[in-house]
XYZ file of C-alpha atoms in Angstrom:
386
model
C 74.915 -4.370 -19.612
C 77.543 -4.300 -16.885
C 78.497 -7.509 -15.096
C 79.528 -5.627 -11.962
C 77.733 -6.233 -8.647
C 74.781 -3.893 -8.173
C 75.962 -0.620 -6.648
C 75.096 3.085 -6.541
C 76.173 4.881 -9.699
C 79.235 6.969 -8.889
C 78.860 10.354 -10.552
C 81.371 12.507 -8.728
C 84.236 14.297 -10.522
C 86.471 11.257 -9.969
C 86.874 8.456 -9.316
C 84.277 7.604 -11.933
C 82.483 4.445 -12.990
C 84.752 1.967 -14.768
C 84.159 -0.276 -17.740
C 83.922 -4.006 -17.046
C 86.891 -4.811 -19.275
C 89.051 -2.284 -17.429
C 88.186 -3.799 -14.074
C 88.870 -7.271 -15.433
C 92.339 -6.088 -16.445
C 92.981 -5.278 -12.795
C 92.740 -8.995 -12.017
C 95.592 -9.862 -14.374
C 97.839 -12.558 -12.967
C 101.057 -11.457 -11.302
C 103.951 -10.550 -13.584
C 107.550 -9.499 -13.222
C 107.821 -5.744 -13.686
C 110.999 -6.301 -15.728
C 109.751 -9.305 -17.709
C 109.281 -8.980 -21.459
C 105.455 -9.347 -21.493
C 104.866 -6.563 -18.963
C 107.555 -4.325 -20.436
C 105.801 -4.608 -23.812
C 102.462 -3.618 -22.264
C 104.001 -0.665 -20.435
C 105.775 0.489 -23.593
C 102.552 0.350 -25.605
C 100.761 2.256 -22.835
C 103.265 5.108 -23.024
C 102.838 5.267 -26.796
C 99.048 5.367 -26.391
C 99.444 8.299 -23.998
C 101.217 10.223 -26.735
C 98.130 9.746 -28.892
C 95.780 10.824 -26.105
C 97.819 13.983 -25.458
C 98.180 14.537 -29.212
C 101.950 14.720 -29.388
C 104.167 13.213 -32.056
C 107.280 15.127 -31.045
C 109.990 12.567 -30.197
C 111.467 15.072 -27.734
C 108.336 14.947 -25.557
C 108.175 12.277 -22.868
C 105.271 10.505 -21.172
C 105.594 9.417 -17.539
C 103.399 6.979 -15.616
C 104.307 6.776 -11.928
C 102.557 5.016 -9.057
C 100.802 7.702 -7.016
C 97.874 10.109 -7.153
C 97.566 13.099 -9.445
C 98.911 15.208 -6.590
C 102.313 13.648 -7.224
C 102.327 15.585 -10.486
C 102.573 18.829 -8.518
C 105.678 17.546 -6.764
C 107.212 16.571 -10.099
C 106.714 20.085 -11.434
C 107.897 21.858 -8.278
C 110.900 19.578 -7.734
C 112.112 19.432 -11.334
C 110.992 22.464 -13.338
C 111.560 25.094 -10.639
C 114.384 25.785 -8.205
C 114.404 27.376 -4.792
C 113.808 31.105 -5.150
C 112.231 30.881 -8.617
C 109.039 32.807 -9.284
C 105.969 30.993 -10.638
C 102.546 32.318 -11.600
C 99.580 30.156 -10.557
C 96.260 30.934 -12.237
C 93.525 30.419 -9.656
C 90.096 29.000 -10.538
C 89.436 27.100 -7.306
C 90.689 24.878 -4.518
C 93.395 23.133 -6.496
C 95.326 26.279 -7.395
C 95.725 26.941 -3.669
C 97.122 23.435 -3.232
C 99.497 23.714 -6.189
C 100.786 26.997 -4.765
C 101.296 25.328 -1.368
C 103.301 22.605 -3.094
C 105.587 25.167 -4.722
C 106.139 26.930 -1.415
C 107.126 23.601 0.168
C 110.056 23.470 -2.259
C 111.065 27.082 -1.625
C 109.536 28.297 -4.897
C 107.753 31.652 -4.778
C 104.191 31.233 -6.000
C 102.091 34.242 -6.993
C 98.398 33.490 -7.443
C 96.299 35.384 -9.950
C 92.778 34.881 -8.625
C 89.335 35.206 -10.151
C 85.928 35.368 -8.438
C 84.335 32.006 -7.618
C 83.090 30.456 -10.854
C 85.290 32.562 -13.131
C 88.865 32.427 -14.446
C 91.633 35.024 -14.723
C 91.205 36.973 -17.924
C 93.936 37.067 -20.549
C 94.635 40.835 -20.195
C 95.236 40.255 -16.465
C 97.614 37.398 -17.253
C 99.463 39.529 -19.791
C 99.843 42.337 -17.273
C 101.239 39.932 -14.657
C 103.718 38.414 -17.114
C 104.988 41.860 -18.097
C 105.505 42.917 -14.474
C 107.776 40.049 -13.445
C 109.783 37.208 -14.962
C 108.219 33.835 -14.134
C 109.918 30.483 -14.562
C 106.547 28.751 -14.883
C 102.897 29.534 -15.317
C 100.362 26.933 -14.177
C 96.728 26.607 -15.150
C 94.125 24.153 -13.899
C 92.390 23.089 -17.103
C 89.255 22.064 -15.164
C 89.147 22.795 -11.463
C 87.373 19.891 -9.773
C 86.138 22.174 -7.002
C 84.264 24.606 -9.256
C 83.816 23.017 -12.680
C 85.556 26.017 -14.255
C 87.185 25.338 -17.630
C 90.264 27.357 -18.576
C 91.172 28.179 -22.169
C 94.601 26.588 -22.559
C 95.159 27.299 -26.255
C 94.676 31.072 -26.014
C 96.663 31.198 -22.792
C 99.570 29.348 -24.369
C 99.568 31.696 -27.358
C 99.689 34.658 -24.973
C 102.573 33.262 -22.924
C 104.621 32.441 -26.017
C 104.085 35.992 -27.252
C 104.651 37.916 -24.034
C 107.028 35.702 -22.026
C 108.360 32.978 -24.345
C 110.891 31.677 -21.804
C 108.122 30.844 -19.287
C 107.192 27.153 -19.192
C 103.468 26.375 -19.475
C 102.188 23.736 -17.044
C 98.646 22.362 -17.306
C 96.980 20.601 -14.382
C 94.758 18.285 -16.388
C 93.657 15.950 -13.603
C 89.968 16.671 -14.258
C 90.241 17.324 -18.000
C 92.391 14.750 -19.793
C 90.011 12.408 -21.559
C 87.003 14.735 -21.565
C 88.522 17.991 -22.870
C 90.649 18.545 -25.963
C 94.360 18.941 -25.196
C 96.634 19.394 -28.199
C 100.049 19.151 -26.602
C 102.135 19.915 -29.691
C 99.836 22.357 -31.480
C 99.210 24.433 -28.375
C 102.862 24.500 -27.327
C 102.395 23.472 -23.694
C 105.342 22.129 -21.698
C 103.769 19.823 -19.146
C 100.402 18.184 -18.627
C 99.799 16.253 -15.437
C 96.792 14.082 -14.738
C 95.563 11.016 -12.881
C 94.112 7.692 -13.891
C 90.750 7.747 -12.093
C 88.871 10.490 -13.880
C 87.963 10.775 -17.574
C 90.765 8.404 -18.577
C 88.719 5.716 -16.854
C 91.238 3.648 -14.890
C 91.172 2.961 -11.123
C 93.075 5.430 -8.955
C 96.760 4.981 -8.297
C 98.630 6.341 -11.301
C 100.115 9.799 -11.849
C 100.277 10.412 -15.591
C 102.331 13.197 -17.151
C 103.615 14.473 -20.478
C 106.662 16.740 -20.604
C 107.881 18.672 -23.645
C 111.419 18.602 -24.917
C 111.721 22.203 -23.715
C 110.712 21.156 -20.203
C 113.219 18.295 -20.207
C 115.916 20.687 -21.404
C 115.008 23.127 -18.635
C 115.424 20.324 -16.107
C 118.788 19.343 -17.616
C 120.019 22.927 -17.319
C 118.980 23.483 -13.685
C 121.712 24.712 -11.342
C 120.772 22.569 -8.352
C 119.757 18.903 -8.012
C 116.013 18.164 -7.949
C 114.584 18.596 -4.476
C 112.988 15.151 -4.409
C 114.304 11.612 -4.757
C 111.163 9.701 -5.743
C 109.764 12.587 -7.824
C 113.011 13.172 -9.722
C 113.087 13.325 -13.511
C 116.725 12.306 -13.239
C 115.622 8.966 -11.812
C 112.494 8.422 -13.907
C 113.400 9.698 -17.378
C 115.691 6.775 -18.302
C 113.106 4.330 -16.939
C 110.307 5.709 -19.100
C 112.563 5.886 -22.149
C 113.575 2.265 -21.652
C 110.015 1.028 -21.181
C 108.853 2.866 -24.280
C 111.709 1.217 -26.196
C 110.435 -2.149 -24.836
C 113.546 -2.600 -22.706
C 113.417 -3.553 -19.008
C 114.603 -0.995 -16.493
C 114.195 -0.336 -12.796
C 114.063 2.507 -10.324
C 110.913 1.746 -8.302
C 108.371 -1.023 -8.780
C 105.329 -0.092 -10.891
C 101.882 -1.658 -10.510
C 101.482 -4.211 -13.325
C 97.750 -4.571 -12.699
C 97.112 -0.814 -12.907
C 99.243 -0.552 -16.033
C 97.195 -3.323 -17.643
C 94.005 -1.470 -16.727
C 95.404 1.774 -18.128
C 96.417 -0.004 -21.342
C 92.878 -1.374 -21.689
C 91.114 1.942 -21.141
C 93.475 3.848 -23.457
C 92.884 1.253 -26.156
C 89.141 1.797 -25.727
C 89.444 5.593 -25.709
C 91.550 5.624 -28.875
C 89.376 3.121 -30.738
C 87.437 6.079 -32.150
C 88.582 9.599 -33.107
C 89.261 11.824 -30.120
C 87.168 14.526 -31.772
C 84.121 12.242 -31.431
C 84.861 11.582 -27.772
C 85.156 15.266 -26.957
C 82.001 16.062 -28.948
C 79.989 13.444 -27.025
C 81.219 14.838 -23.705
C 80.351 18.359 -24.855
C 76.858 17.407 -26.077
C 76.115 15.462 -22.885
C 77.360 18.346 -20.759
C 75.150 20.823 -22.602
C 72.130 18.561 -22.121
C 72.838 18.268 -18.397
C 73.364 21.986 -17.965
C 70.210 22.787 -19.918
C 68.254 20.450 -17.633
C 69.834 22.014 -14.544
C 68.782 25.432 -15.821
C 65.245 24.160 -16.389
C 65.147 23.154 -12.714
C 65.782 26.793 -11.869
C 69.267 26.041 -10.539
C 72.469 27.993 -11.109
C 76.015 26.814 -11.713
C 79.192 28.079 -10.077
C 80.544 28.651 -13.590
C 77.909 31.022 -14.942
C 79.557 31.849 -18.267
C 79.162 29.129 -20.943
C 82.804 29.484 -21.997
C 83.884 28.722 -18.416
C 81.863 25.511 -18.096
C 83.654 22.170 -18.122
C 82.356 19.296 -20.227
C 83.076 16.543 -17.701
C 81.400 17.939 -14.598
C 78.884 20.482 -13.362
C 78.983 22.359 -10.048
C 75.407 23.204 -9.026
C 74.268 25.741 -6.440
C 71.514 24.343 -4.228
C 68.283 26.360 -4.084
C 67.532 28.537 -1.090
C 66.447 26.448 1.866
C 67.982 23.169 0.637
C 71.140 21.970 2.370
C 73.632 19.306 1.315
C 72.377 16.849 3.994
C 68.882 17.281 2.513
C 69.933 16.071 -0.933
C 73.020 13.832 -1.055
C 71.770 11.074 1.296
C 68.481 11.053 -0.596
C 70.282 10.687 -3.924
C 72.214 7.756 -2.478
C 68.921 6.038 -1.606
C 67.985 6.457 -5.250
C 71.244 4.809 -6.341
C 73.202 7.919 -7.337
C 76.281 9.454 -5.715
C 77.100 13.132 -6.228
C 79.836 15.049 -4.391
C 79.474 17.923 -1.966
C 81.089 21.311 -2.428
C 84.847 21.769 -2.071
C 85.642 25.441 -2.627
C 86.175 26.831 0.861
C 84.232 30.035 0.232
C 80.992 28.309 -0.805
C 81.504 24.642 0.125
C 78.154 24.250 1.926
C 76.130 25.815 -0.861
C 76.620 23.498 -3.820
C 77.013 19.938 -5.089
C 79.089 18.458 -7.899
C 77.947 16.129 -10.690
C 80.666 14.272 -12.587
C 79.749 13.165 -16.107
C 82.744 11.725 -17.884
C 84.172 8.496 -19.219
C 82.070 5.365 -19.584
C 78.975 6.988 -18.028
C 78.922 9.321 -21.022
C 80.455 7.159 -23.733
C 78.245 4.093 -23.153
C 74.649 5.309 -23.620
C 73.249 1.871 -22.762
C 74.177 2.501 -19.124
C 71.690 5.399 -18.800
C 73.794 6.837 -15.937
C 73.117 10.459 -16.855
C 69.369 9.959 -17.235
C 69.228 8.144 -13.905
C 71.122 10.977 -12.205
C 68.939 13.765 -13.573
C 65.761 11.902 -12.622
C 67.096 11.276 -9.114
C 68.093 14.914 -8.730
C 64.657 16.140 -9.814
C 62.921 13.795 -7.381
C 65.375 14.560 -4.583
C 64.896 18.304 -4.898
C 61.140 17.882 -4.738
C 61.387 15.700 -1.657
C 63.625 18.347 -0.053
C 60.809 20.873 -0.447
C 61.954 22.633 -3.603
C 59.350 23.333 -6.255
C 60.848 22.947 -9.703
C 59.475 25.516 -12.170
C 56.871 24.058 -14.517
């Protein structure tokens, strides 16, 4: 049982519920960010991230920088692209729009390949786009938090390497790392960016990234300096390399307490095979989605292959509005999120099921949420099919 003060169970697509031990790590006494004990912890954390991302290539490089996952977009736009470059952004929801806006801020030309709400661009469409124009980068949101749409990174990477091998493959894994399989080396991706507060299971405040040797080489060969100072690989690469080698280094002060929490949660995550973790998330997701279907409700992602394993975006039934359901769920001790996709934001809610809420069955978070949802729908006037 958790020792945390009683509180509503947070089941949004991040931040998520956190394990007691992780939260206790956040109360670690103050340390020097260049002292040997902290440097050792940071170095081990970077090595653990290699295991989570499934990379053993010494040319790849993990980065952990203070900031939100959004900072990862700036890193990509400022370092892997230059003003005037063309990039292809695969659109599965709200966050592709934002990534494209980030590119445009740096003078990079972003072309979005869009799919209908709840779907993803199909591989023949991607192939056609890659053959029509040379793109420096292609970006894909592995799981879009706004829609719960899962993209197929492996097949996409194979296509890009075949059709446009010089194009770098960038994966926005903010809502997928820790709940979806990502095989960095085997799939041949060049960058994965994520954040601490979702399936990884650490409080918000860390931007976490893995860059391939090819991506680092592309940065080294750029013709102009990076368009950011804080988000510059030039400034951060030697810092991360030093920390991983257990040597002190400094560019900007990290958060020792967050790094300790990240070290704790990664140690927990990697204490069992990743294949087991992903299977548990998948089985839990299927159980949730089957229950949602039994309630007569539909998902934004209608095709099974498009459905994420760490969250579910659920259309509300006719006549039920968000204010009819979310406040009622809160009274029952459960927090879901409202809609985010601008085209249908008022028509659906989002249920996050990842991390400790899934991996620790003694918590009964998922069961509590489904029971609350069933009761809440009934109290809102919806008759669930018998």
